[in-house]
Amino acid sequence: MKCTADSVLSIEDLHIHFPTDQELIRAVNGVSFSIPRGRTLALVGESGCGKTVTAYSILKLIEKPGKIVSGKITLYPKEENPVAIASLHPKSDTLYRLRGQMVSMVFQEPMTALSPVHTIGSQVAESLRIHENKSRKQAEALTVDMFRRVGIPGPRARLKQYPYEISGGMRQRVVIAMALICQPELLIADEPTTALDVTIQAEIMNLMKELQKQMNLSILLITHDLGLVAQNADDVAVMYMGRIVEQGPVRKIIKTPRHPYTIALLKSLPGLHPAGEPLESIRGSVPSGACIPPGCPFHPRCKYAQKNLCDRGRPPESQPLSPDHRVACLRAEEIQA
Amino acid sequence: MTTQNKMPLLSVRDLCKYFHLPCGRRWSRKTISVKAVDHVSFDLYPGETLGLVGESGCGKTTTSRAIVRALRPTRGKILFSDSGTPVDLACLSERQLKKIRPKIQMIFQDPFSSLNPRMTIGSIVTEPLVINKIGNAKTRKEQMAEMLTKVGLKPEDAARYPHAFSGGQRQRIGIARALILKPSFVICDEPVSALDVSVQAQIINLLRELQRQFEWTLIFVAHDLNVVRYISDRVAVMYAGRIVELGDTETVFNQPGHPYTKTLLSAIPYPDPDRKMEYKHMGQVADPGHLPAGCSFHPRCSHCVELCRQKQPDLIAQGDDHFIGCHLV
Ligand SMILES: Nc1ncnc2c1ncn2[C@@H]1O[C@H](COP(=O)(O)OP(=O)(O)OP(=O)(O)O)[C@@H](O)[C@H]1O
Ligand SMILES: Nc1ncnc2c1ncn2[C@@H]1O[C@H](COP(=O)(O)OP(=O)(O)OP(=O)(O)O)[C@@H](O)[C@H]1O
Ligand code: SF4
Ligand SMILES: [Mg+2]
Ligand SMILES: [Mg+2]
């Protein structure tokens, strides 16, 4: 997936480190991907693999001591010149403007995005008034309209409610309304439904898909749920220890995965498994980002690891198996799920 | 699994747990009652696994906590027949409960907060033996080493503290702690929800293996329906404090009878891009403090008729071991 003219975002060889007193945590180690306009890219992987840090880097929101060590992040606003994010000052005007207008984020825990002491109506309208210079009246009308579109019943009455007065699913809708009200080109959704029930999850995902169609929105969907990925993504990037080990169109990744980690993840899902047979689990657990194994970082847990090949040297490079399917495994040619 | 001829290990009858909360208006002495668990009845047979599913707040944890008597039920019977004659856990005193407690254990959802950070793994795992005054220092240590090995940890880990372990390992510690009293009945409340899929698979395999070895009877609470389907012999679907459908796992998943079960199943995102989700909009979530009259599900149900607004349906047998609580079935 090379960056093309109609991408909204491209990331090339991104490296992010967290130097702490005791150790250096290498959270992201050479991530590259791009998101075509109007499509959904899912970033999947287990806890700690670097999904959130990667997403935060797009808006330069990484907390200290973390820093982007190297790499290129480029946003392509529709009617402006491309912006190279990595070189911008974290407090620059350009960044501030992009955050409100071109790119918005939905976080896992809706409460972190909402202020408990303001009504939900004023919070949503606030971002309109700051970024779009709308009057109070206009902002309110647009907010009511947005609430209606995200399926909040009785939108006008809701404006006056506080976040603690509404359910978790409803709060997440408010956050989505807030994220979409300035008509962004890219929505970054970091585990938007992990804390919610399946029925509410289904409603919120359907809603995002619908709004995507209406607004030609691009979505970076961050999740560890391969079911959500299969149902909602166009393309998938699978991350392990700060690297993308496999990426391609959703059907290829789910139906014909070629990286041992992707294969193992899919095999460990109970939904794809006949009851009675033991699940295939991946042995061991994810090592810390402070001591990444030499060679292929996955080799200590890999079923296909070969001595004297996978356990030494540099990590395997991502290679194309076909023009749209890339795998970073030394034995990819031999491995079939 | 055929359950007809066996004696149930556990018979829950009309179990209710109501919480009384201040009604929110200042100066008002009125309270509202939250029917967290409302007339729940089911049987559980030795060696089987019953899955308990339903949306957040439907009463799964409260049901579990009432059964292990971490809570005093408002009403109902909990007949436990481990030693032949059934004992009603619901009306035992704390003193009488003490004798039975070791046989019934609970494993909790959150492997991060359920272990005391200031205790070593060794003392966490042996604590139940100490509390119940079982064995002496030497036998306790032996048993602990055995349990740690059983759950895939090392006896040397006993000297370390919880923070040194990953989520999956902490869940193993919680399991070792539950296991050491040799229970006959274990309730797992979302034991794998906080874990990554690869680790989740390890823990599910471990639970199944231990169940086989020790002939555990299990209640498995989870909101991941794929996990429940995989691990359970039978499933109970709860809605707003009540069981609305109960039956053999494959029957419930393949021929769901209750409209809520159907909706729930339609919302599972299958990890297959060619099998599209058929979920349709379902409206507001139930608030157990303000339940409507009649069937609690009626405001969200697309088949609702007048009867549903007036009368609460009972859970009625619809064939072998399949119970549905809906007027229209
Ligand atoms: N503030 C920080 N200080 C030190 N290390 C950090 C910090 N934030 C993140 N990291 C490290 O960066 C790595 C990636 O973290 P990140 O939050 O991106 O993971 P993730 O893939 O989003 O996981 P999850 O699924 O749990 O949200 C982790 O190993 C973590 O230890
Ligand atoms: N101690 C309590 N006091 C008042 N209300 C309570 C108490 N414990 C639970 N409830 C209420 O009882 C209902 C059932 O809660 P319970 O925790 O059993 O649900 P659950 O099915 O386990 O949900 P989840 O999937 O979110 O864990 C909820 O509405 C909850 O708010
Ligand atoms: S390079 Fe070797 S260790 Fe790494 S995934 Fe491929 S086979 Fe496994
Ligand atoms: Mg994250
Ligand atoms: Mg619960």
mmCIF file of C-alpha atoms and ligand atoms in Angstrom, chain A residues 197, chain B residues 17-21 34-37 53-65 71 109 189-190 221-223 238 241 286-289, ligand 2:
data_model
loop_
_atom_site.group_PDB
_atom_site.id
_atom_site.type_symbol
_atom_site.label_atom_id
_atom_site.label_comp_id
_atom_site.label_asym_id
_atom_site.label_seq_id
_atom_site.Cartn_x
_atom_site.Cartn_y
_atom_site.Cartn_z
ATOM 1 C CA ASP A 197 -22.342 -4.495 25.004
ATOM 2 C CA LYS B 17 -32.097 -9.653 44.876
ATOM 3 C CA TYR B 18 -33.488 -6.138 45.139
ATOM 4 C CA PHE B 19 -31.418 -3.112 45.982
ATOM 5 C CA HIS B 20 -33.110 -0.118 47.532
ATOM 6 C CA LEU B 21 -31.681 3.183 46.417
ATOM 7 C CA VAL B 34 -33.657 -2.002 41.625
ATOM 8 C CA LYS B 35 -34.629 -5.532 40.732
ATOM 9 C CA ALA B 36 -31.125 -6.712 39.943
ATOM 10 C CA VAL B 37 -32.192 -10.358 40.056
ATOM 11 C CA VAL B 53 -24.971 -14.121 29.220
ATOM 12 C CA GLY B 54 -26.745 -10.810 28.804
ATOM 13 C CA GLU B 55 -25.979 -7.130 28.516
ATOM 14 C CA SER B 56 -24.244 -5.038 31.126
ATOM 15 C CA GLY B 57 -26.388 -4.549 34.232
ATOM 16 C CA CYS B 58 -28.725 -7.479 33.549
ATOM 17 C CA GLY B 59 -27.775 -9.114 36.835
ATOM 18 C CA LYS B 60 -25.156 -11.748 36.016
ATOM 19 C CA THR B 61 -22.725 -10.745 38.751
ATOM 20 C CA THR B 62 -25.477 -10.220 41.302
ATOM 21 C CA THR B 63 -26.843 -13.713 40.578
ATOM 22 C CA SER B 64 -23.361 -15.185 41.003
ATOM 23 C CA ARG B 65 -22.691 -13.283 44.197
ATOM 24 C CA LEU B 71 -24.807 -11.230 49.121
ATOM 25 C CA GLN B 109 -13.019 -10.739 36.171
ATOM 26 C CA ASP B 189 -17.306 -14.092 36.497
ATOM 27 C CA GLU B 190 -15.851 -12.852 33.219
ATOM 28 C CA VAL B 221 -20.359 -15.563 33.134
ATOM 29 C CA ALA B 222 -19.223 -13.680 30.072
ATOM 30 C CA HIS B 223 -20.373 -11.105 27.600
ATOM 31 C CA MET B 238 -30.616 -12.895 31.158
ATOM 32 C CA GLY B 241 -32.788 -9.456 36.091
ATOM 33 C CA ALA B 286 -33.236 -1.448 30.047
ATOM 34 C CA ASP B 287 -32.923 0.395 33.340
ATOM 35 C CA PRO B 288 -33.478 -2.087 36.181
ATOM 36 C CA GLY B 289 -34.614 0.802 38.404
HETATM 37 N N1 LIG C 2 -24.614 -2.947 45.569
HETATM 38 C C1 LIG C 2 -25.509 -2.473 44.695
HETATM 39 N N2 LIG C 2 -26.317 -1.446 45.002
HETATM 40 C C2 LIG C 2 -27.232 -0.987 44.132
HETATM 41 N N3 LIG C 2 -27.426 -1.483 42.896
HETATM 42 C C3 LIG C 2 -26.637 -2.500 42.512
HETATM 43 C C4 LIG C 2 -25.641 -3.047 43.387
HETATM 44 N N4 LIG C 2 -25.002 -4.062 42.710
HETATM 45 C C5 LIG C 2 -25.582 -4.119 41.507
HETATM 46 N N5 LIG C 2 -26.559 -3.197 41.368
HETATM 47 C C6 LIG C 2 -27.422 -2.989 40.195
HETATM 48 O O1 LIG C 2 -27.975 -4.215 39.842
HETATM 49 C C7 LIG C 2 -28.028 -4.392 38.434
HETATM 50 C C8 LIG C 2 -27.315 -5.662 38.047
HETATM 51 O O2 LIG C 2 -25.917 -5.499 38.226
HETATM 52 P P1 LIG C 2 -24.860 -6.667 37.952
HETATM 53 O O3 LIG C 2 -23.533 -6.158 38.389
HETATM 54 O O4 LIG C 2 -25.341 -7.925 38.519
HETATM 55 O O5 LIG C 2 -24.900 -6.750 36.357
HETATM 56 P P2 LIG C 2 -23.989 -7.616 35.386
HETATM 57 O O6 LIG C 2 -24.937 -8.405 34.530
HETATM 58 O O7 LIG C 2 -22.960 -8.366 36.139
HETATM 59 O O8 LIG C 2 -23.338 -6.478 34.487
HETATM 60 P P3 LIG C 2 -21.869 -6.372 33.847
HETATM 61 O O9 LIG C 2 -21.920 -7.155 32.587
HETATM 62 O O10 LIG C 2 -21.745 -4.891 33.587
HETATM 63 O O11 LIG C 2 -20.887 -6.885 34.864
HETATM 64 C C9 LIG C 2 -27.406 -3.130 37.867
HETATM 65 O O12 LIG C 2 -28.418 -2.263 37.476
HETATM 66 C C10 LIG C 2 -26.612 -2.560 38.991
HETATM 67 O O13 LIG C 2 -26.555 -1.158 38.868
#
